[in-house]
Amino acid sequence: RIVEALQGRGRLVGMTGDGVNDAPALKKANVGIAVAGATPAAKGAADIILTEEGIGTIITAISRSRMIFRRLETYILYRVCSSLLILGFFFFAIVTMSFEIPTWVLVVVSITNDVTAMFVSFDKVHTS
């Protein structure tokens, strides 16, 4: 009932639990976290299952998930922007100058673009 009441007020709810009695609340919460040593019912209802003791693992999980999200966000933004730039360049080159592009040039541009996009995964990301 507490989870439903908080969600009814527009709050995001995170719930930790370890037993069968916690399973419905873990399932209903926005983020259900089963602690180390939880019952199979609690693990099945949870979104995150902690394998180590202590609350510090929750903070580590949130921090790492934010870093992953930020990297994905950066990668998608890079891919969309670079694709639009390449598309615009080739479109205007073909339309305005009647420029014929050999197939191998497109392959080289695509490979170069993909290689540069891979370096985004090594970017040093800071959590918010």
Steps between C-alpha positions, in 0.01 A plus 500: 500500500787737571647450153161565339443809714837650403448418134155656522669826600722484192813372674748248366530219752794272570447206735744258659398165637611146571194292576183359351298772673702769316446351153173684415650837599822425307293422191281811535786745566669684212827335604491188713829399661549155654780498755764229538354180640146576381245228440436382143160677507663835583770446236235419241303816576799734515652705219848495658650218705789592728765233546695671778401623844442868570338804349820611327425259218179690422697823459754323279222350286331837453829669416596236242156500342515878461841470334366238259199718421721804440724298263198375307362851480832634371532218246148553363551875476833450319355247256199714413707817454775335296248317282312823430827678419612230259156479342485878456849518354441227243152631415623850426809368320283292269227760445706817459812369326362189329775319687515125445619310805675166451381215717836458669481858633173421676656188652804694624281776648278244674795310649667822614177617660454166678858497633466850641166406659663209684718740695190642666484181709836590657392851588545604864145560612396686814177419677248770570 
